[in-house]
Coordinates of C-alpha atoms and ligand atoms in Angstrom, one line a residue:
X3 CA 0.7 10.6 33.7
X4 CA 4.5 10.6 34.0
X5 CA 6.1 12.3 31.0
X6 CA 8.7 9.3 30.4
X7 CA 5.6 6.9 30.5
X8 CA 4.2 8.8 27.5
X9 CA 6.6 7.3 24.7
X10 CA 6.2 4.0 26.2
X11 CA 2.6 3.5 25.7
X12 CA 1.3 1.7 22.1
X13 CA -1.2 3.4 19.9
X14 CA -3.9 1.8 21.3
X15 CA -3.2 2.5 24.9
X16 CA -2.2 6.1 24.1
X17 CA -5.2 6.6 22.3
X18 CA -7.2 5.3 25.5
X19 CA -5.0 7.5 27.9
X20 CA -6.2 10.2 25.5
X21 CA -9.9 9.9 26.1
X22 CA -10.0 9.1 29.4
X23 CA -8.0 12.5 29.9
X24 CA -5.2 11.5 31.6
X25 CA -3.0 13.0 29.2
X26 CA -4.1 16.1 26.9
X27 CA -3.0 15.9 22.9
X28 CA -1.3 18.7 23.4
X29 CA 0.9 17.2 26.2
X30 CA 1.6 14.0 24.1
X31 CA 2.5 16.1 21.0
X32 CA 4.7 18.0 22.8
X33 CA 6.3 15.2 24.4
X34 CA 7.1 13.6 21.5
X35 CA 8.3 17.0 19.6
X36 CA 10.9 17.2 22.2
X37 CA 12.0 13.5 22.0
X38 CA 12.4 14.5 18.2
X39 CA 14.6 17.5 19.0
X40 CA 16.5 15.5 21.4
X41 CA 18.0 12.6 18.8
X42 CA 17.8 15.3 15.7
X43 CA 21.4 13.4 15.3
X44 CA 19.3 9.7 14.3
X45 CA 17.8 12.4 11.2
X46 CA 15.2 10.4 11.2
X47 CA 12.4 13.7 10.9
X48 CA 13.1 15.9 8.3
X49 CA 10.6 18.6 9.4
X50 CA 8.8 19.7 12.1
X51 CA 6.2 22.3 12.3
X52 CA 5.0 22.8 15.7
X53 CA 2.3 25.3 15.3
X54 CA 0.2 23.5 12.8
X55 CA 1.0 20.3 15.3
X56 CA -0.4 21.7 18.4
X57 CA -3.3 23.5 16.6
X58 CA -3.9 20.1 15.4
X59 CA -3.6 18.6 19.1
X60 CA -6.3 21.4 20.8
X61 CA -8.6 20.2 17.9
X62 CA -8.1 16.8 19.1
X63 CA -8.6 17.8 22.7
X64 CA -12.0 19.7 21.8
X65 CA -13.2 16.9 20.1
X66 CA -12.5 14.6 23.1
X67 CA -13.7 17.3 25.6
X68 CA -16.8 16.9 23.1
X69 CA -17.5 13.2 23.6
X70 CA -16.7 12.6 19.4
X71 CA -13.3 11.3 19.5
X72 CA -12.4 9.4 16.1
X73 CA -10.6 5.8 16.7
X74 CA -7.0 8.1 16.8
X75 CA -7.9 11.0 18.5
X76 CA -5.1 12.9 19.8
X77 CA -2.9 10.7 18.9
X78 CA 0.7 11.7 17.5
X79 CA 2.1 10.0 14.4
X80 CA 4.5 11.2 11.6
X81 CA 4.6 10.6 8.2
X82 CA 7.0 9.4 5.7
X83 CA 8.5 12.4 3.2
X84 CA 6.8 11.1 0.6
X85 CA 3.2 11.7 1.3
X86 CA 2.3 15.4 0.7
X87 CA 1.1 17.3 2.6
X88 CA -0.6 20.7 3.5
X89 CA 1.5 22.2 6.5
X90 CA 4.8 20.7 6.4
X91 CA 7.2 21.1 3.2
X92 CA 7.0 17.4 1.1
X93 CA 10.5 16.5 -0.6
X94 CA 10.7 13.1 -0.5
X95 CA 14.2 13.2 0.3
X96 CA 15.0 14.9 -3.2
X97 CA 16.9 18.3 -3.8
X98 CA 14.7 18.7 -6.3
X99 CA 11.6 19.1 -4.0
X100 CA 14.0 21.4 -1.6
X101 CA 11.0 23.3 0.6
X102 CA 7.9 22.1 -2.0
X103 CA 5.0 23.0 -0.1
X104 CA 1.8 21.0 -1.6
X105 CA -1.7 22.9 -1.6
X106 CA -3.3 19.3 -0.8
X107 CA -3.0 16.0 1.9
X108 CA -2.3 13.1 0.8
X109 CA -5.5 10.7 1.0
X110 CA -3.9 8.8 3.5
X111 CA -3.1 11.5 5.5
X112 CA -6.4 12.8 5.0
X113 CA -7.8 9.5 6.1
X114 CA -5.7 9.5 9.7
X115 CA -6.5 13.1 10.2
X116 CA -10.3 12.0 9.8
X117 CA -9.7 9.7 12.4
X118 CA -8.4 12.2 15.1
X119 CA -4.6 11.4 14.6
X120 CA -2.3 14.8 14.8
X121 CA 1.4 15.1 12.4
X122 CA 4.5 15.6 14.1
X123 CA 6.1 15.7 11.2
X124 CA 7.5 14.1 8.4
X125 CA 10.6 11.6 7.9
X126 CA 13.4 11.5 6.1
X127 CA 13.4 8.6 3.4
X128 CA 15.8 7.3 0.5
X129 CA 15.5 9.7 -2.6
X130 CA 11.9 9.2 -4.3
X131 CA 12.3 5.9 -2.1
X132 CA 14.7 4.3 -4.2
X133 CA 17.1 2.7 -1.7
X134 CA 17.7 0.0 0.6
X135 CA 19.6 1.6 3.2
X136 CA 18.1 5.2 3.6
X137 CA 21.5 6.6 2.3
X138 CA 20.3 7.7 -1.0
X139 CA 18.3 10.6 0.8
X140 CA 19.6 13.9 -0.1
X141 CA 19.0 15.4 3.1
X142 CA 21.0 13.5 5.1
X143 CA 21.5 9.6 6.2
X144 CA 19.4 7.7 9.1
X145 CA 21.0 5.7 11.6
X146 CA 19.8 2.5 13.2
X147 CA 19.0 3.4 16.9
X148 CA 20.3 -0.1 17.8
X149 CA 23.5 0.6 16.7
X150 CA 24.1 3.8 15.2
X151 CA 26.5 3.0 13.2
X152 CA 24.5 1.0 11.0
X153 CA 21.8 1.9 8.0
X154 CA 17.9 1.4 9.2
X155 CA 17.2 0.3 6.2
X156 CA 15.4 2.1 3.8
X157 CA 13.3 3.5 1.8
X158 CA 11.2 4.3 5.0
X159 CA 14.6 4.6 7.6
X160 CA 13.6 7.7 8.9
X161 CA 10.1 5.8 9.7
X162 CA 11.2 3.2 11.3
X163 CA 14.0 4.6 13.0
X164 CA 11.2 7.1 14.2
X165 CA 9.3 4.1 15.7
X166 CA 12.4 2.1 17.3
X167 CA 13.7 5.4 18.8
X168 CA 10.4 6.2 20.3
X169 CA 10.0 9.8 18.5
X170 CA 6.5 9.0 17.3
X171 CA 3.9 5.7 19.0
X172 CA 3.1 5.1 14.9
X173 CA 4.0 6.3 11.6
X174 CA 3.3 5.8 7.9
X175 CA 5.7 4.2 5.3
X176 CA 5.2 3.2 1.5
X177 CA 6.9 -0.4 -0.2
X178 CA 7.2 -0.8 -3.4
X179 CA 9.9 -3.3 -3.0
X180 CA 10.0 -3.8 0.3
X181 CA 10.6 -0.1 1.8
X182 CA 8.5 -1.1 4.9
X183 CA 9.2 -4.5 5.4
X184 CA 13.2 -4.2 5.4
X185 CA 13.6 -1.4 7.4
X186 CA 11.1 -2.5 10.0
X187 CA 12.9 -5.1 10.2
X188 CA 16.2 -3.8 10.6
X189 CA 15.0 -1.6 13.4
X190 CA 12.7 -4.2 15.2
X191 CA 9.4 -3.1 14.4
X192 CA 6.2 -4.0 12.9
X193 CA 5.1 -3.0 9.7
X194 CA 2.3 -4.5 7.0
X195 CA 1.9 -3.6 3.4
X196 CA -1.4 -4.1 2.3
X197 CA -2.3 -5.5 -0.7
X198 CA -1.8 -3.2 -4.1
X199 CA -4.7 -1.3 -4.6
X200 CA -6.3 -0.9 -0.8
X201 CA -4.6 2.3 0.5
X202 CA -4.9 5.3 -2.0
X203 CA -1.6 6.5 -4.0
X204 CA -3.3 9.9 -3.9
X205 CA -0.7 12.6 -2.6
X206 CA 2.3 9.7 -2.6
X207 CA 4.6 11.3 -4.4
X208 CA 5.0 8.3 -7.1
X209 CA 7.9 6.1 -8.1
X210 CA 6.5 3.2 -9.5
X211 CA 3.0 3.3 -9.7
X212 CA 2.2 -0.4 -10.1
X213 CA 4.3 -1.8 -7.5
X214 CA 3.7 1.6 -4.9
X215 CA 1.7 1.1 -1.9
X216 CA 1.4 2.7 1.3
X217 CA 1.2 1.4 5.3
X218 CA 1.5 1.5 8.7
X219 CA 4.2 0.7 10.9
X220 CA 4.3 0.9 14.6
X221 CA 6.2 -1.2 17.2
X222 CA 3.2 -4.0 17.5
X223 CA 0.7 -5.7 15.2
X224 CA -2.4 -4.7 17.0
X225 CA -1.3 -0.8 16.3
X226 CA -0.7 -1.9 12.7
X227 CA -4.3 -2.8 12.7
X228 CA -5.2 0.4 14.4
X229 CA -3.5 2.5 11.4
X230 CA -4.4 -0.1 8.6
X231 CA -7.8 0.3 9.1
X232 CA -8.1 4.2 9.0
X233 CA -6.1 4.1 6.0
X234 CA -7.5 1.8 4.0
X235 CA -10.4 2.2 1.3
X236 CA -11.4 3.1 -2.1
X237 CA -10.9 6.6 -3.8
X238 CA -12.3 6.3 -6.7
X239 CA -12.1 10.0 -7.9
X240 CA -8.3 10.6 -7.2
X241 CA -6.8 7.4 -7.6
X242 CA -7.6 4.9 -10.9
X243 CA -5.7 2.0 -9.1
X244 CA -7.6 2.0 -5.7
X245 CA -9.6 -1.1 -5.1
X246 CA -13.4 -0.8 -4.8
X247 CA -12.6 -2.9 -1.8
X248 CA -14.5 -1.0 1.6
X249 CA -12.2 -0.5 4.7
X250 CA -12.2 -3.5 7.2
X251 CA -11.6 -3.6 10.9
X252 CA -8.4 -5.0 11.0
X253 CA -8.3 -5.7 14.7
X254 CA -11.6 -7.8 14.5
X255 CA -9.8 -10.7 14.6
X256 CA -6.3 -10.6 15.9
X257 CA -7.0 -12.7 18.6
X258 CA -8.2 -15.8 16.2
X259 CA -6.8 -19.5 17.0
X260 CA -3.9 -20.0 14.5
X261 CA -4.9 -24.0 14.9
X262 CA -4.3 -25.4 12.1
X263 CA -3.0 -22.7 9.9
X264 CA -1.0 -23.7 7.4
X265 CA 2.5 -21.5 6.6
X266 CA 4.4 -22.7 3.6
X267 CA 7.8 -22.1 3.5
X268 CA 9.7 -21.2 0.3
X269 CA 12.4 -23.1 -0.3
X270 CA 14.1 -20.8 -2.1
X271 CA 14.0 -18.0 0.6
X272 CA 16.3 -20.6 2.6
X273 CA 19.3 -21.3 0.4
X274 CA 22.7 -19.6 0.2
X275 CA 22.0 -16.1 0.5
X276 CA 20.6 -16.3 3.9
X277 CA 22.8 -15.4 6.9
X278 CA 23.4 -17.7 9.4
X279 CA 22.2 -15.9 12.1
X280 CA 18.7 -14.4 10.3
X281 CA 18.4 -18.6 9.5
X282 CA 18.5 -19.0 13.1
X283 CA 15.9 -16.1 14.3
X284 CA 13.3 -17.2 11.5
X285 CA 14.2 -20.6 12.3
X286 CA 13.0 -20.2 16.1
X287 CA 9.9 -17.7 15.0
X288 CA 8.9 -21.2 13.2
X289 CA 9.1 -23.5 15.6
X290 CA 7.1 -20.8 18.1
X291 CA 4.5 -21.0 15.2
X292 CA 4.2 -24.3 15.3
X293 CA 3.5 -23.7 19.6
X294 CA 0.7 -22.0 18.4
X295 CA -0.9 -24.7 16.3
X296 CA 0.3 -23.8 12.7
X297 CA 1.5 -26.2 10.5
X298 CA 4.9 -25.7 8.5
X299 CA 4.0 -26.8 4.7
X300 CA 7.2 -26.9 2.5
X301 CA 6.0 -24.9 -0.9
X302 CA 8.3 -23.2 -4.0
X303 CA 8.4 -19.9 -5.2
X304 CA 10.7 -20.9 -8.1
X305 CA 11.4 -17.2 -10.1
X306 CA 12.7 -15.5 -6.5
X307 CA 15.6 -14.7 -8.1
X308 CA 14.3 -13.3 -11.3
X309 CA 12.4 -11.3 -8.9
X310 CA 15.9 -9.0 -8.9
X311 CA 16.1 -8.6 -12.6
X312 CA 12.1 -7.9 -13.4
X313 CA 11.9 -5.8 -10.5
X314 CA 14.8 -3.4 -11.4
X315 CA 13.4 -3.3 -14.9
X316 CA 10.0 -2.3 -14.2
X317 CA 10.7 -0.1 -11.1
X318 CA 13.0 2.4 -12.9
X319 CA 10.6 1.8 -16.4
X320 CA 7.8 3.4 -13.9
X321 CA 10.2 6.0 -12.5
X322 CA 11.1 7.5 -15.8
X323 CA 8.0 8.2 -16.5
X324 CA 6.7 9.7 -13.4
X325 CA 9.7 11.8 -12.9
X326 CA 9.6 13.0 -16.1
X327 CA 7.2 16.0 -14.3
X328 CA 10.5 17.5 -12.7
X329 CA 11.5 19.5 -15.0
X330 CA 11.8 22.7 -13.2
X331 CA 8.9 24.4 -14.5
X332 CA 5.9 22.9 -12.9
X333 CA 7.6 21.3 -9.2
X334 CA 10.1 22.9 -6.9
X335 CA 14.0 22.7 -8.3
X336 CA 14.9 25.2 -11.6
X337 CA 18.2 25.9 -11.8
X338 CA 19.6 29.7 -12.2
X339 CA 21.4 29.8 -15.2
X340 CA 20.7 28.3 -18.3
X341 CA 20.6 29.6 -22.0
X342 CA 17.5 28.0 -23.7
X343 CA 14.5 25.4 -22.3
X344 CA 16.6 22.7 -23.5
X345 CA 19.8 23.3 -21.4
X346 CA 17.1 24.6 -18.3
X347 CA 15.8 21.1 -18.1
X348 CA 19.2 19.6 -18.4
X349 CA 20.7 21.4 -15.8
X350 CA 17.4 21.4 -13.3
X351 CA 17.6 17.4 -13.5
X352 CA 21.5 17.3 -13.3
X353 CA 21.2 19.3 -10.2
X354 CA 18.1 18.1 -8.3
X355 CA 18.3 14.3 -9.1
X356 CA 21.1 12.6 -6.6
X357 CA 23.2 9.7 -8.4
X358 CA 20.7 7.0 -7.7
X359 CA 17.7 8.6 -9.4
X360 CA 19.4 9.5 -12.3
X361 CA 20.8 5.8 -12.3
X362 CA 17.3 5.1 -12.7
X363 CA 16.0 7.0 -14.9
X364 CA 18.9 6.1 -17.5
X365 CA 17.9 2.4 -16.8
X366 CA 14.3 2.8 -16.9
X367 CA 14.2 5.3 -20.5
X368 CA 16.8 2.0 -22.1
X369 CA 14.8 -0.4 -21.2
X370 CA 11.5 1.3 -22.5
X371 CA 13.3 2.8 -25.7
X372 CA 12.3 1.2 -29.1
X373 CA 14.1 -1.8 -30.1
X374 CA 15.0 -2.5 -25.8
X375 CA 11.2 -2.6 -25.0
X376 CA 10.8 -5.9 -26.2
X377 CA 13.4 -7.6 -24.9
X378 CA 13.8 -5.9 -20.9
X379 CA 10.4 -4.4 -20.4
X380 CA 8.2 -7.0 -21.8
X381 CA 9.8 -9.7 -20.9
X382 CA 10.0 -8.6 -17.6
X383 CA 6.5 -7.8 -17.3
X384 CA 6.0 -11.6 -18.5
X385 CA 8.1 -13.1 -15.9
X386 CA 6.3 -10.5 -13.4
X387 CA 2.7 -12.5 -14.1
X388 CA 4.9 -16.0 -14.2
X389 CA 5.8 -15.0 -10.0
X390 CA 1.9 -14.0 -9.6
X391 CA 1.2 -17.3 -10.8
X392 CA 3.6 -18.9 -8.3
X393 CA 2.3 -17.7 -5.4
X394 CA -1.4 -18.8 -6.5
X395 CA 0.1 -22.2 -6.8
X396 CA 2.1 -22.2 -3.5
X397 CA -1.5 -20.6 -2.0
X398 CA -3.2 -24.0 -3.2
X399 CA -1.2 -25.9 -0.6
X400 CA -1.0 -23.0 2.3
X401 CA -3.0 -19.9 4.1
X402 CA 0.1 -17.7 4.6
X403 CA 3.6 -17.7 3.3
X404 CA 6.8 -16.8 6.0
X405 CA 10.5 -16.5 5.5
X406 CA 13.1 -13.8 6.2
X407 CA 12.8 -10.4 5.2
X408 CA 16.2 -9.9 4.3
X409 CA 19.3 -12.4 3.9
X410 CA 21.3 -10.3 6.6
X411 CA 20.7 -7.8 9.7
X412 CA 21.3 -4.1 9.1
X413 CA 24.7 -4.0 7.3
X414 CA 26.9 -0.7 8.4
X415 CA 26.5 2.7 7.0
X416 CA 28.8 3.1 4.1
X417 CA 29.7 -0.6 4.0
X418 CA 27.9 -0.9 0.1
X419 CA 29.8 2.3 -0.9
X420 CA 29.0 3.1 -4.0
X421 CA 27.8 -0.8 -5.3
X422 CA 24.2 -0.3 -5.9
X423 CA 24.0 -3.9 -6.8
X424 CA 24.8 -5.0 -3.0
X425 CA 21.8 -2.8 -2.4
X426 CA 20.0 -4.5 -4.5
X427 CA 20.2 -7.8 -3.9
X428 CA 19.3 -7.6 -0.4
X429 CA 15.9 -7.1 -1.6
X430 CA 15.2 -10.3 -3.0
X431 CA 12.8 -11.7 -0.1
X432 CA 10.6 -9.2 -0.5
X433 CA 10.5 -8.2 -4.2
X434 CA 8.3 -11.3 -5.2
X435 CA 5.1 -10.1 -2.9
X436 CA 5.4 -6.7 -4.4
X437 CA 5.7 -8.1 -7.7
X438 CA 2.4 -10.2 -7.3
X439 CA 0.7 -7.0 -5.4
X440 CA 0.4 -9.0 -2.4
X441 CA -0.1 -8.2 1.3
X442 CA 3.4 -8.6 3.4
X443 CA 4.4 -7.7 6.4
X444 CA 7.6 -7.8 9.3
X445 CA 7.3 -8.9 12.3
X446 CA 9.7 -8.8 15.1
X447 CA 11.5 -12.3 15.3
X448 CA 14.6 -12.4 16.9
X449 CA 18.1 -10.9 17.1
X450 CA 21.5 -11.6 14.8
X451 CA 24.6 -10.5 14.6
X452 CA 26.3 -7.1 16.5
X453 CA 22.6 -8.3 18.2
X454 CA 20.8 -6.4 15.7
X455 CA 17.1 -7.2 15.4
X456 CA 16.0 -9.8 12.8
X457 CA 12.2 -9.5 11.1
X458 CA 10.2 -12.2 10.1
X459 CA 8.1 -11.8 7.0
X460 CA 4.3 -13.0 6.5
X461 CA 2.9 -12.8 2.7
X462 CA -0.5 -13.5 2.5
X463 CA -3.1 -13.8 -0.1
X464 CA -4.6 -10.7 -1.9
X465 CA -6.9 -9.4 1.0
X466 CA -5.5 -11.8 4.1
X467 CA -4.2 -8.3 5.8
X468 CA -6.4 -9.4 8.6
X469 CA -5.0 -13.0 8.5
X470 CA -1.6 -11.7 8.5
X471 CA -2.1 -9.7 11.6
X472 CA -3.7 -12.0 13.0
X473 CA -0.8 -14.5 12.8
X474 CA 1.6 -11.6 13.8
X475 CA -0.4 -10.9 17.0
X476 CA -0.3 -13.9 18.1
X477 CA 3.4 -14.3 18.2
X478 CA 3.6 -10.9 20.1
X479 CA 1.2 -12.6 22.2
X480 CA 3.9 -15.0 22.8
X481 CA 6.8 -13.8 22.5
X482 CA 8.1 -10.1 23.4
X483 CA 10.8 -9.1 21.0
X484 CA 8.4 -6.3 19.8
X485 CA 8.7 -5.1 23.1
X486 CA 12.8 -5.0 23.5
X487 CA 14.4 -1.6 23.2
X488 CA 17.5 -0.1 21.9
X489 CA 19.8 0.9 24.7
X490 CA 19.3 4.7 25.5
X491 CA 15.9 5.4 24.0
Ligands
LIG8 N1 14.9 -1.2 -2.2 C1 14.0 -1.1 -3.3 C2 14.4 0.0 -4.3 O1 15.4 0.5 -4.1 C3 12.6 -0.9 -2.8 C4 12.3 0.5 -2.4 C5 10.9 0.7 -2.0 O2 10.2 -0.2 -1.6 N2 10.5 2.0 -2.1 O3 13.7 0.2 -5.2

């Protein structure tokens, strides 16, 4: 098989190259290592370790040459920064975690392993994934390989830039407000969050554990699927919050009939906010939906734009908690000089937390301190079951939800400067799903302005991952903006 071939193929097609030998693990592992040396400039991987990756890839090869190939076997992914793991340093884009080596995989990188896939390596992502824009990483910024002067989005930009750029066929992401959503959107690929609860947060270095949740992203539904389903499942032992829900074949039915499937369509994911040209992509994804036999159902979300305010509440709430454990004894950063515990833990944190983190964890210890607790974090966590409740009502009427994934296309890097609030409100189309815990996922829908790619998003109901993929699939079927390709890559 032609080397330039090799980055082409899917998951699924790469993993059937694989075991009908036409192409060795080790061939497609070093293939895409080179690719990832070649555009080091996107910074999309953050480390590569290619020992422990080929070792990996003549274990895959043995195991193929023995007739037990797992669903992945041989096949090359990478993962986000924020998944530990045992062979490549885990930092999740933090100074703090400078060269942390963990003694342990992450469960879901446990779970793809188990199914034959071999690491690349692991990608650069906004600090402890707070960001929009991949620019809050401490190790360096991503750039959209559409246009490179533009952000990927973020938190998972080095992912999905990873996948758009062809450097790796699949790789892993987390959302917890969106983080794989927004960017696979802004880099034109396709990326599902499950519903909270279904992938394990074991080994996912945490931000905000209620809202954190990890998936797959590739550059077509059916390789979603393919991923989903290795990495889905209860672990009861290691994490308290995994559902005692049993891994499902996602791809079982991606070819369903979407006749008669009814999508309701927020209102409020339509109004002002939304950019002209992402109106018009989503606009056309619809009426292709209706091609297929779906019916458009109008429905309200009404809190959407409380979903800003309650979801910076809660997010940093969680984050000051859980990155209370950096405090330069236990994880990577101490800093050298310091006089007593108290100014060591002051100056580790000033010096390994970038300006966002820090941001957050002044916001999140307010709104948690006594006589604030009340009136930001309770409230907020009231309003939080208020937009649950919304989507059970707008689920009465509908089988799946769709709208835009983000009022505009890619904006360029630096253009926010140092306004996190532009940042922030750019997430409000997908803050409500991750609010409620539910499934959501991007799907290729078009192209806006500066011809940047445009996503469509698909919430479903808890569970519907396989409805959701199944809806998606069937638009690939139909349509072949999944398939388009930045210029040069
Ligand atoms: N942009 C959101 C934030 O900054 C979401 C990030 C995420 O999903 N990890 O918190």
């Amino acid at each position: 098989m032609s080397a330039a071939a090799l980055h082409d193929l899917g998951v699924a097609e790469l993993a059937a190259a694989l075991r009908e030998r036409k192409v060795s693990s080790v061939e497609a592992a070093q293939h895409f290592l080179a690719r990832a040396k070649a555009h080091q400039n996107l910074g999309a991987y953050v480390a590569l370790n290619e020992d422990a990756t080929l070792a990996q890839a003549r274990a895959a090869d043995a195991r193929i040459s023995a007739g037990t190939a797992g669903a992945l076997e041989g096949v090359p992914l990478a993962h986000k920064d924020i998944f530990v793991t045992r062979h490549f340093p885990s930092t999740a884009g933090s100074k703090m975690l400078a060269g942390y080596q963990s003694p342990f995989d992450a469960t879901v990188v446990t779970k793809l392993a188990e199914a034959g896939a071999v690491t690349l390596g692991k990608l650069n992502c906004d600090e402890f994934a707070m960001g929009s824009a991949n620019e809050n990483s401490a190790i360096s910024p991503v750039r959209n390989p559409w246009d490179t002067d533009r952000i990927p989005g973020g938190s998972s930009g080095g992912s999905a830039c990873a996948v758009a750029a062809r450097l790796a066929p699949a790789v892993t992401g987390t959302d917890t407000g969106g983080s794989i959503r927004q960017p696979a959107s802004f880099c034109g690929i396709t990326g599902i969050k499950p519903t909270y609860g279904r992938a394990s947060r074991y080994g996912m270095i945490a931000f905000a554990s209620s809202l954190d949740q990890a998936g797959p992203m590739a550059r077509s539904a059916s390789d979603c699927a393919l991923l989903l389903s290795a990495m889905c499942g209860p672990d009861p032992d290691r994490d308290s919050t995994s559902l005692d829900v049993p891994a499902e074949d996602f791809s079982a039915k991606l070819n369903d009939s979407l006749d008669g499937l009814r999508i309701g369509i927020p209102a409020e994911f339509f109004g002002e906010g939304l950019s002209a040209d992402v109106r018009a992509a989503v606009d056309a994804a619809l009426k292709e939906y209706e091609k297929l036999g779906a019916r458009l159902v109008p429905i309200t979300l009404p809190r959407t734009e409380l979903s800003i305010p309650v979801y910076y509440i809660i997010a940093p709430a969680e984050a000051s908690s859980n990155l209370s454990r950096f405090d330069g004894v236990k994880f990577g950063h101490r800093a050298k000089d310091y006089t007593d515990l108290v100014d060591m833990y002051k100056k580790t944190r000033a010096e390994g937390f970038g300006d966002e983190v820090k941001r957050r964890i002044m916001i999140g210890t307010y709104v948690l301190s006594h006589g604030y607790y009340d009136a930001y974090y309770l409230q907020a966590q009231k309003i939080r079951r208020m937009i649950a409740d919304d989507f059970q009502n707008a689920f009465q009427h509908c089988d799946l939800i769709a709208g835009p994934v983000a009022p505009t296309v890619a904006w360029k890097l630096g253009e926010h400067g140092s306004d996190p609030l532009a940042d922030y409100l750019a997430d409000i189309f997908t803050l409500p799903a991750s609010l409620a815990g539910l499934p959501g996922m991007s799907v290729p829908a078009g192209f806006g302005e500066g011809n940047m790619p445009v996503g469509l998003q698909l919430i479903g109901n808890y569970f519907q991952e396989s409805r959701l993929l199944n809806a998606a699939h069937r638009f690939q079927q139909a349509t072949d903006f999944h398939l388009r390709r930045p210029e040069g890559f």
